[in-house]
Coordinates of C-alpha atoms and ligand atoms in Angstrom, one line a residue:
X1 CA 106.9 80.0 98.6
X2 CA 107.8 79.5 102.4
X3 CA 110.9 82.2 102.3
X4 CA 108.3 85.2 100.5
X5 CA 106.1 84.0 103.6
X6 CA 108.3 84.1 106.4
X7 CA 109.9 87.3 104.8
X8 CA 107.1 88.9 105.2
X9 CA 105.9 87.4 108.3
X10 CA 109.0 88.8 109.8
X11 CA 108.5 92.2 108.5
X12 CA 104.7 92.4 109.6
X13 CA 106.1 91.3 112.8
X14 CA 107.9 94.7 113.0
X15 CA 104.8 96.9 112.9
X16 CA 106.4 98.9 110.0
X17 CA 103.0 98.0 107.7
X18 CA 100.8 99.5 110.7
X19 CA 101.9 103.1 110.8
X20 CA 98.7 105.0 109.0
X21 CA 101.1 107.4 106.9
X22 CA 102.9 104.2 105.9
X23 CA 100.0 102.9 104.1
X24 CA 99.4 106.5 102.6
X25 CA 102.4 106.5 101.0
X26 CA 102.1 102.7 99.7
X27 CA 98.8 103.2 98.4
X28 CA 100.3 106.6 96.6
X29 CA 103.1 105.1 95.1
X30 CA 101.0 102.0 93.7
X31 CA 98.8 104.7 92.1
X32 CA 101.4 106.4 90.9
X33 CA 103.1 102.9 89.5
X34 CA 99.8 102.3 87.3
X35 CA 99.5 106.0 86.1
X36 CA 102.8 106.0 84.5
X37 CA 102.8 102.9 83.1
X38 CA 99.2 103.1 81.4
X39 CA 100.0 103.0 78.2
X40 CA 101.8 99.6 79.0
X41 CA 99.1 98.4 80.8
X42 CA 96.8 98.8 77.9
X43 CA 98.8 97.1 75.7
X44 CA 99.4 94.2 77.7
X45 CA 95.8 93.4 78.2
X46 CA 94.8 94.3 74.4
X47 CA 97.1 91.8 73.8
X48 CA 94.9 89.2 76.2
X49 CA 92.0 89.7 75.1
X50 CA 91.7 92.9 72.7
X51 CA 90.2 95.1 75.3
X52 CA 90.9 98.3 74.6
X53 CA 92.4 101.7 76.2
X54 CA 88.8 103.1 77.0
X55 CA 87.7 99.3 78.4
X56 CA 90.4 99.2 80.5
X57 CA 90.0 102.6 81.7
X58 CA 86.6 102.4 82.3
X59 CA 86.3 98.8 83.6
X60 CA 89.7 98.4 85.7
X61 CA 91.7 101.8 85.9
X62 CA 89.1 103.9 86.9
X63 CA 87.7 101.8 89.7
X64 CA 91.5 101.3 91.1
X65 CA 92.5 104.8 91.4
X66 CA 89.0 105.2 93.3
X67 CA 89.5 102.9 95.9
X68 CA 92.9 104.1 96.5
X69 CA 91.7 107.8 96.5
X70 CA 89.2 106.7 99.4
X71 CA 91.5 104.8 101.1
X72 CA 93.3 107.5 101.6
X73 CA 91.4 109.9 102.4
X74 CA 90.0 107.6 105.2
X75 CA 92.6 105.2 106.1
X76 CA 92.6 107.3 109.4
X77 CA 89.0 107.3 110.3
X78 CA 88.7 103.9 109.3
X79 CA 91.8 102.1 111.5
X80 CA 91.2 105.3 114.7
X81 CA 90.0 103.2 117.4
X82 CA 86.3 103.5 118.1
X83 CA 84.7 103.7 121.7
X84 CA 81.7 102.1 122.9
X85 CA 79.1 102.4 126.1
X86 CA 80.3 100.2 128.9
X87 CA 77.8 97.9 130.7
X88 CA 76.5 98.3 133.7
X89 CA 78.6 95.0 135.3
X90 CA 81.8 96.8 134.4
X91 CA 81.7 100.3 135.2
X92 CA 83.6 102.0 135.9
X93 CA 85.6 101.4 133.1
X94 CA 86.2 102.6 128.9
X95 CA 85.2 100.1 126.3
X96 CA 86.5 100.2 122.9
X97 CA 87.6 98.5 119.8
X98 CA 90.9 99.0 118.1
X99 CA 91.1 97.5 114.0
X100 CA 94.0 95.8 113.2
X101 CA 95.9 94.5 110.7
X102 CA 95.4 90.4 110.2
X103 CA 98.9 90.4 109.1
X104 CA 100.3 88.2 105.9
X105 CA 97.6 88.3 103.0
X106 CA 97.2 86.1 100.4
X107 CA 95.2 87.6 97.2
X108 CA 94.5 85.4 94.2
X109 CA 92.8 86.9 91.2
X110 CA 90.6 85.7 88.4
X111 CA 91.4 86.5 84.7
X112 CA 88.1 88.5 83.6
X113 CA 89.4 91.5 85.2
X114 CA 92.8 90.7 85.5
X115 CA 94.0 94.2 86.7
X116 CA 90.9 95.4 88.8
X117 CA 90.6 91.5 90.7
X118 CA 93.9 91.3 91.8
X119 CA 94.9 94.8 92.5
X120 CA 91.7 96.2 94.2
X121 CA 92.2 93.7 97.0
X122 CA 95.8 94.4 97.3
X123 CA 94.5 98.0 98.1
X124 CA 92.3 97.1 100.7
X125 CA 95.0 94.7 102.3
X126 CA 97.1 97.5 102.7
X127 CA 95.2 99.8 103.6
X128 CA 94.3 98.1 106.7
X129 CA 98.1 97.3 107.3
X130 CA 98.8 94.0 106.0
X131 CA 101.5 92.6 104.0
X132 CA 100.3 90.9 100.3
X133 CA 101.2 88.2 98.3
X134 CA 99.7 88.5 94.8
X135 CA 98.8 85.6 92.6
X136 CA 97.0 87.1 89.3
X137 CA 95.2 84.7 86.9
X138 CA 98.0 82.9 85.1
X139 CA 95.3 82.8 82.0
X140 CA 96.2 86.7 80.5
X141 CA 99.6 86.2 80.8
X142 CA 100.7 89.4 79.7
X143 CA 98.9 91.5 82.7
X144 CA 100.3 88.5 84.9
X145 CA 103.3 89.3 84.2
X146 CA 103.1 93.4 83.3
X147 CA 101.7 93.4 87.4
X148 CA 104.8 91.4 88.4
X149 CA 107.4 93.4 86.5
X150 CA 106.4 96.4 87.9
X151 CA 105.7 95.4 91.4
X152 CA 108.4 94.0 92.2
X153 CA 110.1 96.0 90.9
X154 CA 108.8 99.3 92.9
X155 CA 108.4 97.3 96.0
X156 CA 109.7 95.7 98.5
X157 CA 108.9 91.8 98.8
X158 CA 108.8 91.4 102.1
X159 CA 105.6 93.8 102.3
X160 CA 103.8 93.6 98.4
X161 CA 105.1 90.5 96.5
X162 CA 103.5 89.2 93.0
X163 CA 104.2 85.6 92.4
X164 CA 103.0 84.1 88.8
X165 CA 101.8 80.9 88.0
X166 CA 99.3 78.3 87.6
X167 CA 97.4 75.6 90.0
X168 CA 100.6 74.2 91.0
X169 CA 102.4 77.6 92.3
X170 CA 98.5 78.8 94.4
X171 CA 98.7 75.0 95.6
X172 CA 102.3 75.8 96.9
X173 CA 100.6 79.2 98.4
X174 CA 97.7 77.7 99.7
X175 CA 99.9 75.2 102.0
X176 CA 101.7 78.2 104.0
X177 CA 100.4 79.5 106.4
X178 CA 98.2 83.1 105.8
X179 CA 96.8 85.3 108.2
X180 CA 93.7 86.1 105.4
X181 CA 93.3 84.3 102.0
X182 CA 91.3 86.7 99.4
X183 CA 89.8 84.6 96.3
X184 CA 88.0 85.6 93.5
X185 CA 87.5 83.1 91.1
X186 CA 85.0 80.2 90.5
X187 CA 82.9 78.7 93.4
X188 CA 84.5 75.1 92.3
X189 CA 88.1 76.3 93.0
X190 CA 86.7 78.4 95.8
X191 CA 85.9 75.2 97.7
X192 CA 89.3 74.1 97.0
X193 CA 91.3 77.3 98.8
X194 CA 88.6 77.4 101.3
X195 CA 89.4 74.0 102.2
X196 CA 93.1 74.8 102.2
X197 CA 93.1 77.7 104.3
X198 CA 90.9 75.8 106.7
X199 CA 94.1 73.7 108.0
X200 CA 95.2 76.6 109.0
X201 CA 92.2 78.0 110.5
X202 CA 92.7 81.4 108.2
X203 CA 89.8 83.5 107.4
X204 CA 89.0 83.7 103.9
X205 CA 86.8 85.9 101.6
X206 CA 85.6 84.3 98.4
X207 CA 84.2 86.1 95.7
X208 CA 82.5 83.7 93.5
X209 CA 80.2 83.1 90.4
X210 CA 76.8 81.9 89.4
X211 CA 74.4 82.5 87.9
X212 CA 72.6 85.8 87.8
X213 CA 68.8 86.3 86.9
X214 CA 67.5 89.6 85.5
X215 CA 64.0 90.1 85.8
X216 CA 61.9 92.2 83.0
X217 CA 58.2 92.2 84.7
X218 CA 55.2 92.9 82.6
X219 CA 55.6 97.0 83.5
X220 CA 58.7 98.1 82.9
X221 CA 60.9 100.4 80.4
X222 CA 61.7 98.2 78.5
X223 CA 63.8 100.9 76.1
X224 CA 66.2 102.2 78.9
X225 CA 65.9 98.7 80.4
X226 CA 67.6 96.5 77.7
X227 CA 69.7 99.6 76.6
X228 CA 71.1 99.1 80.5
X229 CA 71.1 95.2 80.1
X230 CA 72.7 94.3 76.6
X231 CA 75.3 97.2 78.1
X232 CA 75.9 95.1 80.7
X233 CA 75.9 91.4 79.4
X234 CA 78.3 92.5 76.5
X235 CA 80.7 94.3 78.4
X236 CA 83.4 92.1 78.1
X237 CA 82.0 90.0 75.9
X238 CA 79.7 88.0 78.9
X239 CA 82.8 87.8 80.9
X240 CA 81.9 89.6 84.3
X241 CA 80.6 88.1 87.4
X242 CA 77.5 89.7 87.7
X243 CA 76.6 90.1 84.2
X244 CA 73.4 89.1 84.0
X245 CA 73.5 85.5 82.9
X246 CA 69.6 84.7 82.1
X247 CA 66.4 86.7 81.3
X248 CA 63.4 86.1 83.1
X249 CA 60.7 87.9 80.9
X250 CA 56.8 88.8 81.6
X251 CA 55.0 86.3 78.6
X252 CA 53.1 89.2 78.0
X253 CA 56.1 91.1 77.1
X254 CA 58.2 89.1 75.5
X255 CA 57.6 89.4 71.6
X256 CA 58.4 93.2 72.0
X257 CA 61.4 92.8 74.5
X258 CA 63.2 90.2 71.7
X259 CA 62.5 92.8 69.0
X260 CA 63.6 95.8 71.9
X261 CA 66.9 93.2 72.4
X262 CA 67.5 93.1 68.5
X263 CA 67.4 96.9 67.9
X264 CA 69.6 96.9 70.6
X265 CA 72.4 94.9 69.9
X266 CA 72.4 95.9 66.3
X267 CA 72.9 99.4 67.6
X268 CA 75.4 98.9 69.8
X269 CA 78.0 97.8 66.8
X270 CA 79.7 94.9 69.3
X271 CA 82.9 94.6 67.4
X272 CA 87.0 95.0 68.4
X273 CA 87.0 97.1 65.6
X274 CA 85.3 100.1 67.1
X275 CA 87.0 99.0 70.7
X276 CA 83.6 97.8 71.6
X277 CA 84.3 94.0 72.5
X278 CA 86.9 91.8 73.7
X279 CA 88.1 88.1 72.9
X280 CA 86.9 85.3 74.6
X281 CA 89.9 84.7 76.5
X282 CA 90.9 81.4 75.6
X283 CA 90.2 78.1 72.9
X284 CA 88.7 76.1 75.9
X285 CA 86.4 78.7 76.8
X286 CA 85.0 78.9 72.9
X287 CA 84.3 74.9 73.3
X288 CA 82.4 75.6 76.6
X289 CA 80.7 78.0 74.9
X290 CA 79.7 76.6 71.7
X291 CA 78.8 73.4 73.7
X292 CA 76.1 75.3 75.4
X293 CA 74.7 76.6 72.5
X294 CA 71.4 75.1 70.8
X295 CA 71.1 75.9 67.0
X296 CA 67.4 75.8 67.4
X297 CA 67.1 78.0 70.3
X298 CA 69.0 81.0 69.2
X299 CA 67.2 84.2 68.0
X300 CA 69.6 86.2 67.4
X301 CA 73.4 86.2 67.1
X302 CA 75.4 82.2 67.5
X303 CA 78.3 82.7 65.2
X304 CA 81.9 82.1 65.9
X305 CA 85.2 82.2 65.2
X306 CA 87.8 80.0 67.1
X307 CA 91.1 80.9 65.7
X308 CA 89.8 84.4 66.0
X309 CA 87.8 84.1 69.7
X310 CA 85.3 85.5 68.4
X311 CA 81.7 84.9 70.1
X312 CA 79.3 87.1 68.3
X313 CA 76.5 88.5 70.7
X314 CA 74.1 85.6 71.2
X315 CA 70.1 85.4 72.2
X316 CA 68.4 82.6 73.1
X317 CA 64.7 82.0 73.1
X318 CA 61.4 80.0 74.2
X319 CA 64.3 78.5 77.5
X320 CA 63.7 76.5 79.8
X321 CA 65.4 75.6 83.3
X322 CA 65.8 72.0 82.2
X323 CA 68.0 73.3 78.8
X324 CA 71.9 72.5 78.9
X325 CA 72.7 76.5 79.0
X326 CA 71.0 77.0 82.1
X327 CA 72.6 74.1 84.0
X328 CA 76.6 76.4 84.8
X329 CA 77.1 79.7 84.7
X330 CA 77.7 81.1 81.1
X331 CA 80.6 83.7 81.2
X332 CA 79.9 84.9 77.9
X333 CA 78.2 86.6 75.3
X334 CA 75.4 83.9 75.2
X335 CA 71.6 85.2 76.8
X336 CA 69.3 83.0 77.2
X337 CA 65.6 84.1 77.5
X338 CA 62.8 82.4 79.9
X339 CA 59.4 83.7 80.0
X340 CA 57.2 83.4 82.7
X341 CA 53.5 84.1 83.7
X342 CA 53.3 83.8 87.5
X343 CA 55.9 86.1 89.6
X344 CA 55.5 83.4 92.6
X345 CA 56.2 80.3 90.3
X346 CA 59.1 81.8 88.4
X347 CA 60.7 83.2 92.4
X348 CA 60.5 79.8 93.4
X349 CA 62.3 78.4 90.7
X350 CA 65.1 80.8 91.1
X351 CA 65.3 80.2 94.4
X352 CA 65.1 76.3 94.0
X353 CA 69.0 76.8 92.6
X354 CA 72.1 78.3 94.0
X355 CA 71.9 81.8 95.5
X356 CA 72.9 84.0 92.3
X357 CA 76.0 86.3 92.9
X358 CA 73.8 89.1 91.1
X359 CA 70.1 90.2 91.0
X360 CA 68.5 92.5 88.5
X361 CA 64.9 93.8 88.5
X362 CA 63.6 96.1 85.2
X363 CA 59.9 96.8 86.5
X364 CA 57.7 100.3 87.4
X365 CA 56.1 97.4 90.0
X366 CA 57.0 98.3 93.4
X367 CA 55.4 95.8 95.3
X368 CA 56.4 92.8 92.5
X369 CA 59.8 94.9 93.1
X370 CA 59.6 94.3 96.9
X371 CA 58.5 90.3 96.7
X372 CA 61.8 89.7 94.6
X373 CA 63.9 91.4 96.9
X374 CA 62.3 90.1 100.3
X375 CA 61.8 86.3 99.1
X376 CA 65.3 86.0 97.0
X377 CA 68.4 85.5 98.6
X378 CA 71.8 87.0 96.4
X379 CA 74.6 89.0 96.7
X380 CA 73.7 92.1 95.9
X381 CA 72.1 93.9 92.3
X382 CA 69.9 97.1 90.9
X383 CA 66.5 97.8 89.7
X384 CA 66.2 99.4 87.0
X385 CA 70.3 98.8 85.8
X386 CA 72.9 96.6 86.1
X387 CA 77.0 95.8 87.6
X388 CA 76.7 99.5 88.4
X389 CA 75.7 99.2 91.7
X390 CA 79.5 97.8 91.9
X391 CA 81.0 101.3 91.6
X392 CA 79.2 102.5 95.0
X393 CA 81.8 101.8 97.6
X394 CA 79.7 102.9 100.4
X395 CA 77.8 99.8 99.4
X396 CA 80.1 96.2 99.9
X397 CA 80.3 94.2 96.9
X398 CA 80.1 90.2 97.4
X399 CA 78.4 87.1 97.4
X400 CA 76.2 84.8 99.8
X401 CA 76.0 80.9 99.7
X402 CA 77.5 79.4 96.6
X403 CA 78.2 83.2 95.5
X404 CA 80.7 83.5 97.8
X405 CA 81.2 85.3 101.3
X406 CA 82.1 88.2 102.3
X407 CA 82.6 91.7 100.7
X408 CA 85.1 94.6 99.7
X409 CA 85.8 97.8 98.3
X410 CA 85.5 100.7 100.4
X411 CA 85.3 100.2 104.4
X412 CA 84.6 96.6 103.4
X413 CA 87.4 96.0 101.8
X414 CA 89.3 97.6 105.2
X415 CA 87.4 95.4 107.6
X416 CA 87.6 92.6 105.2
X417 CA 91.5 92.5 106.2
X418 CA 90.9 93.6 109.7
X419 CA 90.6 92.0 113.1
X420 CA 88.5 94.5 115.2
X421 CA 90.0 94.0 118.9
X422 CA 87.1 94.6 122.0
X423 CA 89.0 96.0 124.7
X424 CA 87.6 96.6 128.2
X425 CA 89.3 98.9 130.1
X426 CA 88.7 99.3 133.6
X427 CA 89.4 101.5 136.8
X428 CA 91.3 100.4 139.3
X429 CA 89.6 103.3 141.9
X430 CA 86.8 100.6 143.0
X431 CA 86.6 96.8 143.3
X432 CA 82.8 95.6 144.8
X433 CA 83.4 92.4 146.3
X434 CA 80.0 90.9 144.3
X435 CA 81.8 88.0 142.3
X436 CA 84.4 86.7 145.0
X437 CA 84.0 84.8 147.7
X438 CA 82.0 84.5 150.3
X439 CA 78.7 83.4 147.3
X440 CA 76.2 84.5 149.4
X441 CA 72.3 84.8 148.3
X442 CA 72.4 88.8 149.1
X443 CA 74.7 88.8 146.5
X444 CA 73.2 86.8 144.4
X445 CA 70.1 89.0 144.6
X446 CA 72.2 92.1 144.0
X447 CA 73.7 90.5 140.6
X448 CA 70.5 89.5 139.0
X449 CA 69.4 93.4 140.2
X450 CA 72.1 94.9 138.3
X451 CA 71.6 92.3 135.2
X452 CA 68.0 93.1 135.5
X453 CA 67.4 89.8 135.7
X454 CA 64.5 89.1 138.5
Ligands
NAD501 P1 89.2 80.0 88.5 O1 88.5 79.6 89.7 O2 89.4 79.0 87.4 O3 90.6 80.6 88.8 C1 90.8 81.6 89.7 C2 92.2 81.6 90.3 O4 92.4 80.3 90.9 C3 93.3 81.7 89.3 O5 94.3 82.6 89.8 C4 93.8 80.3 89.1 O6 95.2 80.3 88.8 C5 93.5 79.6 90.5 N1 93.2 78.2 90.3 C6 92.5 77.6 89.3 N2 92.4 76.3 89.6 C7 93.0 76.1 90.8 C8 93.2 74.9 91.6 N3 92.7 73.7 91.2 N4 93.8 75.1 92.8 C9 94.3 76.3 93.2 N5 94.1 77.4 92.4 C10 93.5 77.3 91.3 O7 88.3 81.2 87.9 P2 88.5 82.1 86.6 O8 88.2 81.2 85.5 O9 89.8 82.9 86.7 O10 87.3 83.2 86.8 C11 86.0 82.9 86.4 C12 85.1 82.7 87.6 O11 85.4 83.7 88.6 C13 83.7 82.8 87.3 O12 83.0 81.8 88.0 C14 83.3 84.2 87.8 O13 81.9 84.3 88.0 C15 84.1 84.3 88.9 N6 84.4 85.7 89.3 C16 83.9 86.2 90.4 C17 84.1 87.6 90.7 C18 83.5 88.2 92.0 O14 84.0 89.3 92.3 N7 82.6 87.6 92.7 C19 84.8 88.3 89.8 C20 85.3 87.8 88.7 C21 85.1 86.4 88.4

């Protein structure tokens, strides 16, 4: 790992990365790449996990090509250097900030969305004029290694380099030196490369897990409401971040949400058949799975197939926060439902637990709507829907606390890979004499004057 390193650490060091129409034309050519070779990348990760052409599209294509059209179109605006008002003290004199480039990346992706987590911060990385190493998940091998072949193949190593492999190879990563480590992965291995890249002092950005309440109050819609959250729980079979992981229902509510969940998962035909669902991605994540299940909980749903990895849509009733399924974060098709009568008990039991990566809130309640989102800390979430407040870019995307820190996409992404440099710079046409010596009380005066300090 030390040579791709220094390679690139020598190449960064030749401001080639920092020209604005050099990033253009990386970011064009990377879109390009993955638009000719689409039909290879949906067959590599069908053969993962059996997520099809339109999933892949939809849930990883789609988002890539957007955040490379909008860093281009404002890779200038975003990197021009921006003035600010000068103090009094300094005048006269220009103040501004100049964005640069933290140099050698380091981006290491999780395997849910294999394409979309490692690519979409190798966009923003170069878009604010940094070299990248890539590590993808090692767990879909086949998009591991279809983003190797063609990367580096099309580009040069020394400025975008995909290295493959396990916890051994990102433990040889970790102990080089980087100017920025992006993670995305689970908050137990995020303490682990936090910790690494803290020997070097190298600022990180960790997007994490948890998990993710979703809140059905006593007035809501509940049709569009479940339609939006069984949409969003099953997508990928359970295997996204900020699916939501648990229901929180209103008691008085809950007989007709269950039969509102039912109607909707039997319409929805979850199946790979009808390219609809995916495999759970490996064996050991069917055993985590099935170990969280409780036969006499379920209400819907709870068969299986290993060889298969097969998870059928799963719904869990009459929870509570003590049961085995609400103790980790699920990352899959399993939903457990809690009902609750009082909206201040239920908030302080959420909050009594890790700050969830995602919070969603179905309710026509605006001021219940306003207690959840003044007293409970998260990352970031929707009323009325959910992940889709992901696909606004204007808006970050990240975690807080055990979430993770940090957020991209968009100008995020740009100034998560940034270092935004304060310059002051100052006329040479007067110099009072107010700092230097002789320290006289007049002067003293005169300083707290101008500081408006009496
Ligand atoms: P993971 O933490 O097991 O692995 C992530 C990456 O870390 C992989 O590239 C893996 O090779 C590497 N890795 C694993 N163990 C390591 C170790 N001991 N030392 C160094 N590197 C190691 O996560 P995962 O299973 O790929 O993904 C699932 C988790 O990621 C879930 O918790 C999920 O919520 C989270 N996630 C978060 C986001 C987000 O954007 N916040 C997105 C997707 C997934």
């Amino acid at each position: 790992m030390e040579p791709i390193v220094k390679k690139q650490r020598d190449y960064f060091n030749t401001n080639a990365t920092k020209s604005i129409d050099f990033r253009k034309e990386q970011l064009r050519k990377l879109k390009r790449l993955l638009k000719d070779n689409e039909d290879d990348l949906n067959k590599a990760i069908y053969k993962d996990f059996k997520k099809s052409a339109f999933c892949n599209y939809t849930s990883e294509l789609s988002i890539l090509y957007n955040d490379i059209d909008e860093a281009i179109k404002n890779v200038k605006k975003w990197s021009a250097i921006k003035n600010v008002s000068t103090n009094l003290l300094n005048l006269p004199a220009k103040s501004y900030i100049i964005p640069e480039p933290l140099g050698v990346s380091l981006v290491i992706g999780a395997w849910n969305y294999p394409y979309q987590l490692s690519i979409a911060p190798a966009i923003a990385a170069i878009t604010a004029g940094n070299t990248v190493v890539l590590k993808p998940s090692e767990l879909p091998i086949n998009t591991s290694n279809i983003m190797a072949k063609l990367i580096n193949k099309n580009f040069a190593p020394e400025f975008f380099k995909v290295v493959e492999g396990g916890i051994p190879e990102t433990k040889e990563l970790l102990d080089q030196k980087f100017d920025k480590v992006f993670f995305t992965g689970s908050s137990y291995v995020g303490k682990i490369v936090y910790q690494a890249a803290a020997k070097h002092l190298t600022p990180v950005t960790l997007e994490l897990g948890g998990k993710s309440p979703a809140f059905f109050t006593e007035k809501c819609d509940l049709k569009i409401g479940v339609k939006r959250m069984i949409w969003a729980k099953f997508l990928n079979a359970g295997q996204t971040c900020v699916a939501p992981d648990y229901i929180l229902v209103h008691k008085n509510i809950k007989d007709e949400f269950l039969k509102t969940v039912k109607a909707e998962v039997e319409n929805s035909h979850f199946a790979f058949e009808n390219d609809n669902y995916v495999q759970i991605i490996n064996e050991s994540n069917m055993h985590r799975l099935i170990a969280m299940l409780d036969e006499n909980k379920i209400y819907l749903g709870g068969k299986y197939d290993i060889k298969e990895r097969f998870f059928e849509p799963t719904i869990l009733t009459d929870v509570t926060f003590d049961d085995t399924i609400m103790k980790d974060e699920i990352f899959g098709p399993i939903l457990p439902v809690i009902e609750y009568d009082d909206i201040d008990d239920i908030i302080g039991k959420v909050k009594s637990r890790s700050k969830p990566l995602a919070l969603y809130i179905f309710s026509k309640e605006k001021k219940i709507r306003q207690k959840i989102l003044n007293d409970i800390s998260f990352g970031g979430g929707a009323i009325n829907d959910a992940i889709m407040h992901l696909t606004n870019t204007n808006m970050g995307f990240g975690g807080v606390g055990e979430s993770g820190m940090g957020n991209y996409h968009g100008e995020s992404g740009f100034k998560a890979f940034s270092h935004y440099k304060s310059i002051l710079d100052k006329s040479t046409l007067i110099e009072p004499n107010l700092k230097y010596h002789p320290r006289t009380d007049k002067k003293l005066k005169l300083i707290k004057m101008i500081l408006g300090q009496k």
